[in-house]
Coordinates of N, CA and C in Angstrom, one line a residue:
X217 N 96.8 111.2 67.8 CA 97.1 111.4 69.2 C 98.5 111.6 69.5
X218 N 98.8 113.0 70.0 CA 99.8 112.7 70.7 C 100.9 111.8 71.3
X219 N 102.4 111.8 71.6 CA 102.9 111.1 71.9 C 102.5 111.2 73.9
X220 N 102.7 110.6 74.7 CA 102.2 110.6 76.1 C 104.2 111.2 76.5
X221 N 104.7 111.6 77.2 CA 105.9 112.1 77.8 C 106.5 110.7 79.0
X222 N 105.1 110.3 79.1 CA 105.2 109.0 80.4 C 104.4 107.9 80.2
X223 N 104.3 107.1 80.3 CA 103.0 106.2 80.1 C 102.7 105.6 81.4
X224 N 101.4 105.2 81.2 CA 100.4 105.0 82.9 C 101.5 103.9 83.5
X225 N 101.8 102.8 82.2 CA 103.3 101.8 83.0 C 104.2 102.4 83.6
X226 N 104.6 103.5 83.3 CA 106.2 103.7 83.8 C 105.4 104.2 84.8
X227 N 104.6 104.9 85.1 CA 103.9 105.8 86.5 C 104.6 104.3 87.7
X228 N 103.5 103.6 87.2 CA 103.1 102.4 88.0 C 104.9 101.8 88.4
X229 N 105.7 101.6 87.1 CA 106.6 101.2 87.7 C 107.6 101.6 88.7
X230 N 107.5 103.1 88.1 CA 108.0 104.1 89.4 C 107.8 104.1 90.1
X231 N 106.5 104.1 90.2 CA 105.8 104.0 92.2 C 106.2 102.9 92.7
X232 N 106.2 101.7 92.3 CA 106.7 100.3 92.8 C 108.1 100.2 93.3
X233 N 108.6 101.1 92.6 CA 110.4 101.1 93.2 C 110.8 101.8 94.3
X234 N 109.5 102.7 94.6 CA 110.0 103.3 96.0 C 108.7 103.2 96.8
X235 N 108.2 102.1 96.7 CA 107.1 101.7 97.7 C 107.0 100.2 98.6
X236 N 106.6 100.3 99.3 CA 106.3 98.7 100.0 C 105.2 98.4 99.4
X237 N 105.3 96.8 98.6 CA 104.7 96.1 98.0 C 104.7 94.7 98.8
X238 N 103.3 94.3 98.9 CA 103.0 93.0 99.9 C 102.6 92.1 99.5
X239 N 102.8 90.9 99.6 CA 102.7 89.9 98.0 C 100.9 89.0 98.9
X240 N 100.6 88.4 98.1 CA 99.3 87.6 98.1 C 99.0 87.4 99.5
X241 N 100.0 85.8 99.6 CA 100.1 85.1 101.0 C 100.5 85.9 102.3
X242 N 101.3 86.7 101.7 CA 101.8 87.3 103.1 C 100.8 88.2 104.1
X243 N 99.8 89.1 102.9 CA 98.6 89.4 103.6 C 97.4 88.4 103.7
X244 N 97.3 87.6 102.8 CA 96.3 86.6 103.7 C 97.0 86.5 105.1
X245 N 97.9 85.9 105.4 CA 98.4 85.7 106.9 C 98.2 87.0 107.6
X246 N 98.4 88.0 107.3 CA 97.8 89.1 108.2 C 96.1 89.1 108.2
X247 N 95.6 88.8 107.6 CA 94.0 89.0 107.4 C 93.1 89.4 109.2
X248 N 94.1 88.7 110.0 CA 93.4 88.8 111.3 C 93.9 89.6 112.4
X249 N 94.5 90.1 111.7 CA 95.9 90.9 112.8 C 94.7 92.3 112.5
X250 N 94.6 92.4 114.0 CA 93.7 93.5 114.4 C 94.5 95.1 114.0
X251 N 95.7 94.9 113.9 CA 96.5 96.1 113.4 C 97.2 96.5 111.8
X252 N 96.5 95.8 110.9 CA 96.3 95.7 110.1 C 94.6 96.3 109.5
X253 N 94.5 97.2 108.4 CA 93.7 98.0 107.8 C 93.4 97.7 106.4
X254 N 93.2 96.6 105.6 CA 93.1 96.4 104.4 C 92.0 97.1 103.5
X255 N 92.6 98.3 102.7 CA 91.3 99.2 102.2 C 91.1 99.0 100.9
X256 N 90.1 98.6 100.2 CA 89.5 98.2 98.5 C 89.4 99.6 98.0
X257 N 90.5 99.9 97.1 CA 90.2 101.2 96.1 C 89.4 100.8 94.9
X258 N 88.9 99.7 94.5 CA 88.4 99.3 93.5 C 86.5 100.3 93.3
X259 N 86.2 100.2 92.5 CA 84.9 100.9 92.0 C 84.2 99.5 92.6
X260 N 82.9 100.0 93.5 CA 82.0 99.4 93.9 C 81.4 98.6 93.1
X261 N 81.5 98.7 91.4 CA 81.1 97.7 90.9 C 81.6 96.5 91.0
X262 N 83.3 96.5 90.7 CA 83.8 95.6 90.7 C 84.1 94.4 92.1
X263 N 83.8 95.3 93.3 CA 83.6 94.7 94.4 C 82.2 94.0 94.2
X264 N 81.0 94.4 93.7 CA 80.1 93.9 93.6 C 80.0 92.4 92.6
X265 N 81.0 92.7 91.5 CA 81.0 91.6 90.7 C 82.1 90.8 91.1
X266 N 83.0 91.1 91.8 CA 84.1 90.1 91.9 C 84.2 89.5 93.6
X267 N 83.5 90.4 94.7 CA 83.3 89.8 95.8 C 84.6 90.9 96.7
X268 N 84.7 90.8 97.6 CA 86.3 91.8 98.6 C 86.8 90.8 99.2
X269 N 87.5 91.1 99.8 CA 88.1 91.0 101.2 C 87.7 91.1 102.6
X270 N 87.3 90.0 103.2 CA 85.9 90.3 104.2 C 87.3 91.4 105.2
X271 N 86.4 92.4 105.8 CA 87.0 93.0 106.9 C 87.9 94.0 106.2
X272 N 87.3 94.5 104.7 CA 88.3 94.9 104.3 C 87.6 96.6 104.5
X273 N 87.9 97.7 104.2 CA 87.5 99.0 104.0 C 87.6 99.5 102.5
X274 N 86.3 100.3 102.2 CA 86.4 100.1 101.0 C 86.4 101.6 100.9
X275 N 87.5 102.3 100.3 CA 87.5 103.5 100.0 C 87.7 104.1 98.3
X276 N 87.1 104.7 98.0 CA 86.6 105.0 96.4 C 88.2 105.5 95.7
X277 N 88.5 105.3 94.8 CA 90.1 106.1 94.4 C 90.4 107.4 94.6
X278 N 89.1 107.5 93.9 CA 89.0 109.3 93.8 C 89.1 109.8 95.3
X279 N 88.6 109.5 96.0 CA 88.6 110.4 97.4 C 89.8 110.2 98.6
X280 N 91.0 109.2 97.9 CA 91.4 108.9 99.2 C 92.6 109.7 99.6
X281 N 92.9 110.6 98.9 CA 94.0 111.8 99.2 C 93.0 112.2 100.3
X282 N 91.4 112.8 100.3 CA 91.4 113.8 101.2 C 90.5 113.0 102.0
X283 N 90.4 111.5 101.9 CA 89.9 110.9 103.3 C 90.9 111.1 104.2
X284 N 92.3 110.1 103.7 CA 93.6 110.3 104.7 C 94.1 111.6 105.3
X285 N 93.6 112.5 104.9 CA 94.2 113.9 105.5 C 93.0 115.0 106.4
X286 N 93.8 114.7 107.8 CA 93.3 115.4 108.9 C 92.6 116.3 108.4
X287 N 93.4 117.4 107.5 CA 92.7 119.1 107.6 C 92.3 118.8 106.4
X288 N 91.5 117.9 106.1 CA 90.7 117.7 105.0 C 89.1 117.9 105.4
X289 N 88.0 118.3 104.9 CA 86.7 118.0 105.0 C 86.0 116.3 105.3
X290 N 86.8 116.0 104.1 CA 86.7 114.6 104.2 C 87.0 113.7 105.2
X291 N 88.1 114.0 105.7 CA 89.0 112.8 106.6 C 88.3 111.8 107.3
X292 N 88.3 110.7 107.0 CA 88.1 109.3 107.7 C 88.9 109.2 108.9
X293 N 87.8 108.5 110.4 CA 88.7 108.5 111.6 C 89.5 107.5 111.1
X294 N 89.1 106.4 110.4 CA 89.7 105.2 110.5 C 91.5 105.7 109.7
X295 N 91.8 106.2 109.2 CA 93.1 106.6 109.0 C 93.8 107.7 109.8
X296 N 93.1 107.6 111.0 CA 93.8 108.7 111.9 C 94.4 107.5 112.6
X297 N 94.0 106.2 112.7 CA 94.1 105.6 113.9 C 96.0 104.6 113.4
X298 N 97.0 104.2 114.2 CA 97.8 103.8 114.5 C 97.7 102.5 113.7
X299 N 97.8 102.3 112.6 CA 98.0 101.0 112.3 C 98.1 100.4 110.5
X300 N 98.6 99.5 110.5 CA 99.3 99.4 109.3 C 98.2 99.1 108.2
X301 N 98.8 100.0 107.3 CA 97.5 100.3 106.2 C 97.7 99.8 104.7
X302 N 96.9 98.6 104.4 CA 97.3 98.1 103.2 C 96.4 98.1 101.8
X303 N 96.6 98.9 100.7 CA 96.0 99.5 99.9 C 95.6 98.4 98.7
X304 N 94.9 98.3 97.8 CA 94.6 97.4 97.0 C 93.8 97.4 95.7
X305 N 93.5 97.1 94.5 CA 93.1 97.3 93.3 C 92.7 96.3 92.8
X306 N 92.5 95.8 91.6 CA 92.3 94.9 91.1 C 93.5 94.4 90.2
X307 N 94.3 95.0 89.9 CA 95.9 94.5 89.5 C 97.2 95.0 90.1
X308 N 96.9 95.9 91.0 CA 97.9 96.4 91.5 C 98.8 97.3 90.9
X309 N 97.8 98.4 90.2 CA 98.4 99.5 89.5 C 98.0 100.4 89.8
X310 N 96.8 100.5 90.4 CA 96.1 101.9 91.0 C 96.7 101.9 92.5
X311 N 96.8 100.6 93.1 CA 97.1 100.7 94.4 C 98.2 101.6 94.7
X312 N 99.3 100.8 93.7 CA 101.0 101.5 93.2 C 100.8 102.8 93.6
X313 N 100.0 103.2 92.2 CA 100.0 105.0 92.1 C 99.4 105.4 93.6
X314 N 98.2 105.0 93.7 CA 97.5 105.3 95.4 C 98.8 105.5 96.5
X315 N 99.8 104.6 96.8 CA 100.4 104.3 97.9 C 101.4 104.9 97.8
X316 N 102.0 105.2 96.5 CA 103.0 106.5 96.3 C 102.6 108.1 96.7
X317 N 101.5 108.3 96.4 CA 101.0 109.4 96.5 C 100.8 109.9 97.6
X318 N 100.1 108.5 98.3 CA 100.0 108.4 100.3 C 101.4 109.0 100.8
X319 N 102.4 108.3 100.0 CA 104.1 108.6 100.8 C 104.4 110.1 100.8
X320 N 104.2 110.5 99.1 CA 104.4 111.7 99.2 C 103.6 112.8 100.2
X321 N 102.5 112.4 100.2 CA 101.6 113.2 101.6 C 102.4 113.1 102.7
X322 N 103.1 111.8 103.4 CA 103.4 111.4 104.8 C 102.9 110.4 105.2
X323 N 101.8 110.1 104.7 CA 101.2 108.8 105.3 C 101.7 107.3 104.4
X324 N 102.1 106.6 105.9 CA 102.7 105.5 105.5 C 101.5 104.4 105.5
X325 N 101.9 103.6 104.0 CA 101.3 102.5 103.4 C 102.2 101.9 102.9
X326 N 101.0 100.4 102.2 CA 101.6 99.6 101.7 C 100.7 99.3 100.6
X327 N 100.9 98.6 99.5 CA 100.2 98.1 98.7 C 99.9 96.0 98.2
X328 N 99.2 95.7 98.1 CA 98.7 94.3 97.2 C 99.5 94.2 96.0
X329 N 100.5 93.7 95.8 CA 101.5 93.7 94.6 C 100.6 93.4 93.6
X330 N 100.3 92.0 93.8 CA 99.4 92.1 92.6 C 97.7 92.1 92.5
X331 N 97.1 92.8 93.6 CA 96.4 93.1 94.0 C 95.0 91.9 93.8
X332 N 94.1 92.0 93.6 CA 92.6 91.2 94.1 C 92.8 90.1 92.9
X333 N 93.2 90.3 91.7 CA 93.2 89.1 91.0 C 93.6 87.6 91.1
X334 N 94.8 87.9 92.5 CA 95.0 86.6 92.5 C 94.7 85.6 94.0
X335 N 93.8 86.7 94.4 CA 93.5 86.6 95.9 C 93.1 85.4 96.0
X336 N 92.1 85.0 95.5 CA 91.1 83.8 95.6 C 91.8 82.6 95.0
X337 N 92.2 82.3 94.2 CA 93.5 81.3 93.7 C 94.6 81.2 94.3
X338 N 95.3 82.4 95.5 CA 96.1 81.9 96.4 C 95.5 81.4 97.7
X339 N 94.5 81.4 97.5 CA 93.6 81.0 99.4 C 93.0 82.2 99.8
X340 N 93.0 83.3 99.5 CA 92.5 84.2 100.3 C 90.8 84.3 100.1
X341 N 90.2 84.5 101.8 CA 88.7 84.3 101.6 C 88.3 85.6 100.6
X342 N 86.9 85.4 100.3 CA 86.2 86.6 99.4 C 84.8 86.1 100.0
X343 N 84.3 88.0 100.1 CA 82.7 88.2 100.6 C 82.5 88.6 100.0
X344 N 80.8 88.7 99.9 CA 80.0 89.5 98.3 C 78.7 89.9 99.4
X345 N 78.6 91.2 99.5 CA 77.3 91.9 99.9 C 76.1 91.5 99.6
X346 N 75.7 91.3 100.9 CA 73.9 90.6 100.6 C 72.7 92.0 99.5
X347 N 72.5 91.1 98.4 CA 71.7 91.8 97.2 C 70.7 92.2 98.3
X348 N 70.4 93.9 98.2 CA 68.7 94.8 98.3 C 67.7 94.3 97.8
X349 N 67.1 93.8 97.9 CA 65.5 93.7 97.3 C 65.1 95.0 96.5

């Protein structure tokens, strides 16, 4: 295999140095603040197996360039609306890359530094979707 020119680390590190990064506690304390938007990029499975962030929005990785953007097909109202948008993963590396990418578009975010792994060990609540029959 090839040598890589960059590795998925340096991506991640890069993005972090020119991004707002939000640590554990600081968003648990926002959790209720109605102007606040906490969105789960994580794969539905892992929400399924590890539980979210009640009140959180769960937006798939793959789609969230063209949820966030107006003249997209896709566009979600909920990212049209006025209010602080905090992005999140399960370690806080996809969020990184997600929230950089958001900047470069225009749209301002933030990210879960170290995203959902340490949510529940710092106090932060966790919901798990009532199982289908």
């Amino acid at each position: 295999m090839q040598k890589l020119k960059i590795s998925a680390a340096d991506l991640v590190s890069a993005a972090r140095a020119r991004i707002k990064e939000i640590e554990t506690p600081d968003l648990i304390a926002m959790i209720d603040d109605p102007d606040v938007v906490i969105v789960d990029i994580r794969d539905p499975r892992e929400r399924e197996r590890s539980g979210f962030i009640p009140g959180s929005y769960h937006a798939p990785r793959g789609m969230i360039e063209f949820w966030v953007d107006p003249e997209s097909p896709y566009f979600k109202d909920i990212f049209g609306q006025s209010k602080t948008f905090v992005f999140h993963c399960a370690s806080g590396w996809r969020s990184a890359l997600t929230v950089a990418q958001l900047q470069d578009m225009g749209f301002d975010a933030a990210h879960l530094r170290e995203g959902f792994s340490t949510w529940e060990k710092q106090g932060g609540p966790v919901a798990f979707a009532d199982k289908k029959d």
